[in-house]
GROMACS .gro file of C-alpha atoms in nm:
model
  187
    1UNK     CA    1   3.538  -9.362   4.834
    2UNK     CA    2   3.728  -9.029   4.704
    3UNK     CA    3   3.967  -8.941   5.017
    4UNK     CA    4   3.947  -8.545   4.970
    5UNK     CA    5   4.124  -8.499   5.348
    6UNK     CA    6   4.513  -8.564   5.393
    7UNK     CA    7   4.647  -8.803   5.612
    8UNK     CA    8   5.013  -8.715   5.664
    9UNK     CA    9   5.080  -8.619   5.992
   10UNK     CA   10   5.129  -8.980   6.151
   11UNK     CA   11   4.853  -8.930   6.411
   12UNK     CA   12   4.490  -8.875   6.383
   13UNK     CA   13   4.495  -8.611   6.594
   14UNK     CA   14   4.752  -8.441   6.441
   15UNK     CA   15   4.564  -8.502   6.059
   16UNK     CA   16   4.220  -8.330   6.272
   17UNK     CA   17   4.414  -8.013   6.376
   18UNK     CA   18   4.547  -7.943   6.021
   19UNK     CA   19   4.219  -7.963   5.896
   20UNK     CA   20   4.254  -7.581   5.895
   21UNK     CA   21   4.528  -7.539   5.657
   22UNK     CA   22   4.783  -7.233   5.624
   23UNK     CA   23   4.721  -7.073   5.950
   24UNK     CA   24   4.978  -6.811   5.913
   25UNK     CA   25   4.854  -6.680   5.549
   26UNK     CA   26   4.531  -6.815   5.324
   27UNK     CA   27   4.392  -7.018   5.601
   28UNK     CA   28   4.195  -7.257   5.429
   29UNK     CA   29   3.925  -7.450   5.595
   30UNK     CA   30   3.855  -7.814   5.538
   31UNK     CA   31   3.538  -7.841   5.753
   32UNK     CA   32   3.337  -7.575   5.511
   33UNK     CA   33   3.024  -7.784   5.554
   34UNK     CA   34   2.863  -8.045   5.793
   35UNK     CA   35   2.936  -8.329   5.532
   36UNK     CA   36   3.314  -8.205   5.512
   37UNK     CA   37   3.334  -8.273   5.878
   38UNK     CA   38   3.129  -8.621   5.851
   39UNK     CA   39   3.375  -8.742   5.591
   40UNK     CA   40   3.689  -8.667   5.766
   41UNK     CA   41   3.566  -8.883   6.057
   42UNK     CA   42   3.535  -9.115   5.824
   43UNK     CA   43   3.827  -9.068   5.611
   44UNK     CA   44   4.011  -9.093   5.898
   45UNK     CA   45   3.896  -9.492   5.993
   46UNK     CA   46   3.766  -9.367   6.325
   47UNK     CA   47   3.465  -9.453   6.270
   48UNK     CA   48   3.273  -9.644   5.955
   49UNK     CA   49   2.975  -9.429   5.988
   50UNK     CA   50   2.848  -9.089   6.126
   51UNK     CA   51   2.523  -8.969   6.215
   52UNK     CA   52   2.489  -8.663   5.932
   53UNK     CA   53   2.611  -8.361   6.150
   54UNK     CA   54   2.446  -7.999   6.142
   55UNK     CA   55   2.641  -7.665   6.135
   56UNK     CA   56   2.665  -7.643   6.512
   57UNK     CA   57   2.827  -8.013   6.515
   58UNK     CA   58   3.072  -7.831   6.249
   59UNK     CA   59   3.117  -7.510   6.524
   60UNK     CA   60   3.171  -7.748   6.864
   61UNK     CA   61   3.456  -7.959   6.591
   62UNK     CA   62   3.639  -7.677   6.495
   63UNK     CA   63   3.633  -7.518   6.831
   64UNK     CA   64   3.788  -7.818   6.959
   65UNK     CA   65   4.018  -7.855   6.688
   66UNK     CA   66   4.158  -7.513   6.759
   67UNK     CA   67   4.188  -7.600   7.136
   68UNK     CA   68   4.397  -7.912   7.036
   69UNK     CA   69   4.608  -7.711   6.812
   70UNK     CA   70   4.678  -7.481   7.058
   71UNK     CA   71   4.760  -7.771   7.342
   72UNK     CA   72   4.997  -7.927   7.103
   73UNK     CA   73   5.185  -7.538   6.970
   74UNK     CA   74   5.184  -7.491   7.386
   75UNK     CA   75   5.346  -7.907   7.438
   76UNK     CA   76   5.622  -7.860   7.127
   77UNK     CA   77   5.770  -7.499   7.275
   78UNK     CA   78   5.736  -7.600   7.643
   79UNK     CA   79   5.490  -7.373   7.738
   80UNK     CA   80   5.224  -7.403   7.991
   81UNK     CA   81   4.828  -7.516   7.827
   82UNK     CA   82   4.582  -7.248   7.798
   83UNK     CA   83   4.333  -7.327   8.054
   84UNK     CA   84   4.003  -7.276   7.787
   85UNK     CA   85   4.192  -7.496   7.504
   86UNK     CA   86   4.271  -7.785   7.797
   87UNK     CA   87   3.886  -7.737   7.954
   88UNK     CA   88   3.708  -7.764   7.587
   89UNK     CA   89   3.896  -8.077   7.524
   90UNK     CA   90   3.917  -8.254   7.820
   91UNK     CA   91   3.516  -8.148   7.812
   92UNK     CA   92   3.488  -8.355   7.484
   93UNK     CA   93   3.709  -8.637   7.609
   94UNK     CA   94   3.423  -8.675   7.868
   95UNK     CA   95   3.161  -8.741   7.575
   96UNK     CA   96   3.074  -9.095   7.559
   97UNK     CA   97   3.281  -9.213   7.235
   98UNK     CA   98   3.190  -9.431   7.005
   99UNK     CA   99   3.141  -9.792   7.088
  100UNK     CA  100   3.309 -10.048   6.799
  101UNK     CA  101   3.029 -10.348   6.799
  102UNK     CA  102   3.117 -10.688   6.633
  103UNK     CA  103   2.887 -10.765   6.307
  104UNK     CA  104   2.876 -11.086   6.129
  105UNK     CA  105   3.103 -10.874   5.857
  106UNK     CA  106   3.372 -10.759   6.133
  107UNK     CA  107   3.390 -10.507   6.349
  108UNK     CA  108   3.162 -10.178   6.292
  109UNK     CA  109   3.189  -9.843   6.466
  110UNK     CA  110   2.882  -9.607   6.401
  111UNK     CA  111   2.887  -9.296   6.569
  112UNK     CA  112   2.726  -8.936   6.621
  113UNK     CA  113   2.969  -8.616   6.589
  114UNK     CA  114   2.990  -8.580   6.969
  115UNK     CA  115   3.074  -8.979   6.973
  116UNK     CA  116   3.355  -8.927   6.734
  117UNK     CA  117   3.514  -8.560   6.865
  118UNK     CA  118   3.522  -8.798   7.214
  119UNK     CA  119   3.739  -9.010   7.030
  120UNK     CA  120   3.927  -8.713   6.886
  121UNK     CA  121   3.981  -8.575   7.181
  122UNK     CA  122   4.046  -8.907   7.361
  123UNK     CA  123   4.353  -8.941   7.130
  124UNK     CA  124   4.481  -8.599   7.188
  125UNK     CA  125   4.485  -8.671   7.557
  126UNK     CA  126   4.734  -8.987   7.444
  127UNK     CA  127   4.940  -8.803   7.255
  128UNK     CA  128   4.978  -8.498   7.459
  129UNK     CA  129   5.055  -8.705   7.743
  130UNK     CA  130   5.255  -8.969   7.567
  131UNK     CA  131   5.602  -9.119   7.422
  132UNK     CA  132   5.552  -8.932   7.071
  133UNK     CA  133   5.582  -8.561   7.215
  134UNK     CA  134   5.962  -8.547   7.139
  135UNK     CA  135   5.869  -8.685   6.757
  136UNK     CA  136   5.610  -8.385   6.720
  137UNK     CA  137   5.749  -8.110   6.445
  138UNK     CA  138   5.627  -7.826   6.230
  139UNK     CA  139   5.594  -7.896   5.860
  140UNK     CA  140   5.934  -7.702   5.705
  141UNK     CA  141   5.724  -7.525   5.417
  142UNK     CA  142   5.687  -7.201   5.579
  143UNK     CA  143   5.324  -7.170   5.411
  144UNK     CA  144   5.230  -7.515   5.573
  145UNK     CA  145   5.144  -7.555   5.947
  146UNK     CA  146   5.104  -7.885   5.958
  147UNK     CA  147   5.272  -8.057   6.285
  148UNK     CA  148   5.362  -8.444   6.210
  149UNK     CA  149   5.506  -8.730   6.417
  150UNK     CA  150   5.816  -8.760   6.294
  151UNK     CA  151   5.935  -9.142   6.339
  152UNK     CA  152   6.212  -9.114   6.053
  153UNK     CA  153   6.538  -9.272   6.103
  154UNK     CA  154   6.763  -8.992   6.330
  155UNK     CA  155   6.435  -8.781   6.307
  156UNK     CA  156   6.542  -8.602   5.995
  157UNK     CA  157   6.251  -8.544   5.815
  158UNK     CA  158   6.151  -8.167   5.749
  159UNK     CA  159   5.783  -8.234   5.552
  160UNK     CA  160   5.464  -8.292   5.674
  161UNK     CA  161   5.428  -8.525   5.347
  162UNK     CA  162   5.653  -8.536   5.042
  163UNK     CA  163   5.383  -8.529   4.802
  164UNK     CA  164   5.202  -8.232   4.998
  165UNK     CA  165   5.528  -8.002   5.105
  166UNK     CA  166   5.800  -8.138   5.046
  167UNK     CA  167   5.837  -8.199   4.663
  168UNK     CA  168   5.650  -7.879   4.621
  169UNK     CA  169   5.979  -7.699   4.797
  170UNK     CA  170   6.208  -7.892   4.661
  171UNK     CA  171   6.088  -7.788   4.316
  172UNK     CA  172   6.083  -7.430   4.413
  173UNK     CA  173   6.432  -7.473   4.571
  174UNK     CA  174   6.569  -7.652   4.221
  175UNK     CA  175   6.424  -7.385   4.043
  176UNK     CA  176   6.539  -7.111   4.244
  177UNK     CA  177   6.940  -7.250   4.214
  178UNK     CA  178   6.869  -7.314   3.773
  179UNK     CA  179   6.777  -6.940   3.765
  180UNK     CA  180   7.101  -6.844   4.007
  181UNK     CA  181   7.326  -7.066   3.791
  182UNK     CA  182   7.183  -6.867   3.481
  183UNK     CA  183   7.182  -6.541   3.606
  184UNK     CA  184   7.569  -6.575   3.715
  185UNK     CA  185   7.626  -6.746   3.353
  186UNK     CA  186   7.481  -6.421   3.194
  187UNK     CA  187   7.725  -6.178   3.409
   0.00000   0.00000   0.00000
């Protein structure tokens, strides 16, 4: 299967909120259509299947994706949860989830959108509430909003991913002292 969604932030819940990328300038959106939404449930190992969602499926996921984002900006600074953002998830934490059965094959978990956003949001209630709040950072590419667990040794990692962020910066940073170290040569 061709994995178009990035899995870098060490928590699924995390990965679901920076499904809208580059919130403070080009803001690109991941879940563009219902099948870009189906896949990252997918994509994710959540589930193995999804019931093909429509564009309102794609509306309720961002909204709640949004409302996550904003409980975990409001968890990392301290501050106190917007009452709409904690009501629309706690809302779809309600949902029935989806139900893993066991199949001759293993185990199989098919589910519709609301079934998987339950489990979305289920995991954002664990998170939010749990042992990895400390661990939660902001990517250290200014363009990238990305926030990742970060379970390094001393916590010293400053990327959301190295292949995403990090080499990208550490490239421009490499480049940026070569043309400094030139520039003073020529003086």
């Amino acid at each position: 299967m061709n994995h178009e969604h990035a899995f870098v932030c060490g928590n699924p819940v995390l990965d679901f909120a920076a499904t809208l990328r580059a919130r403070r300038s080009a803001r690109f959106e991941m879940f563009a259509t219902p099948d870009r939404l189906d896949a990252w449930f997918i994509e994710s190992g959540l589930v193995d299947s999804v019931v093909p969602g429509g564009e309102a499926d794609v509306e309720r996921a961002k909204a709640v994706r949004e409302a996550i984002y904003h409980l975990v900006t409001a968890r990392r600074h301290e501050q106190d949860y917007d009452q709409a953002a904690l009501d629309l998830v706690n809302d779809a934490a309600r949902r029935p989830p989806a139900t893993p059965q066991l199949t001759r094959a293993g185990r199989r978990t098919e589910a519709t959108v609301e079934q998987a956003l339950s489990l979305v949001a289920r995991l954002a209630v664990e998170l939010l509430s749990g042992p990895d709040v400390p661990l939660m950072k902001e990517c250290g590419n200014p363009e990238c909003t990305r926030v990742y667990v970060d379970r390094s040794r001393g916590t010293r990692r400053h990327w959301c991913g190295m292949e995403s962020c990090g080499n990208k910066f550490k490239a421009a940073a490499y480049r940026a002292r070569k043309k400094d170290a030139s520039a003073a040569a020529g003086r």
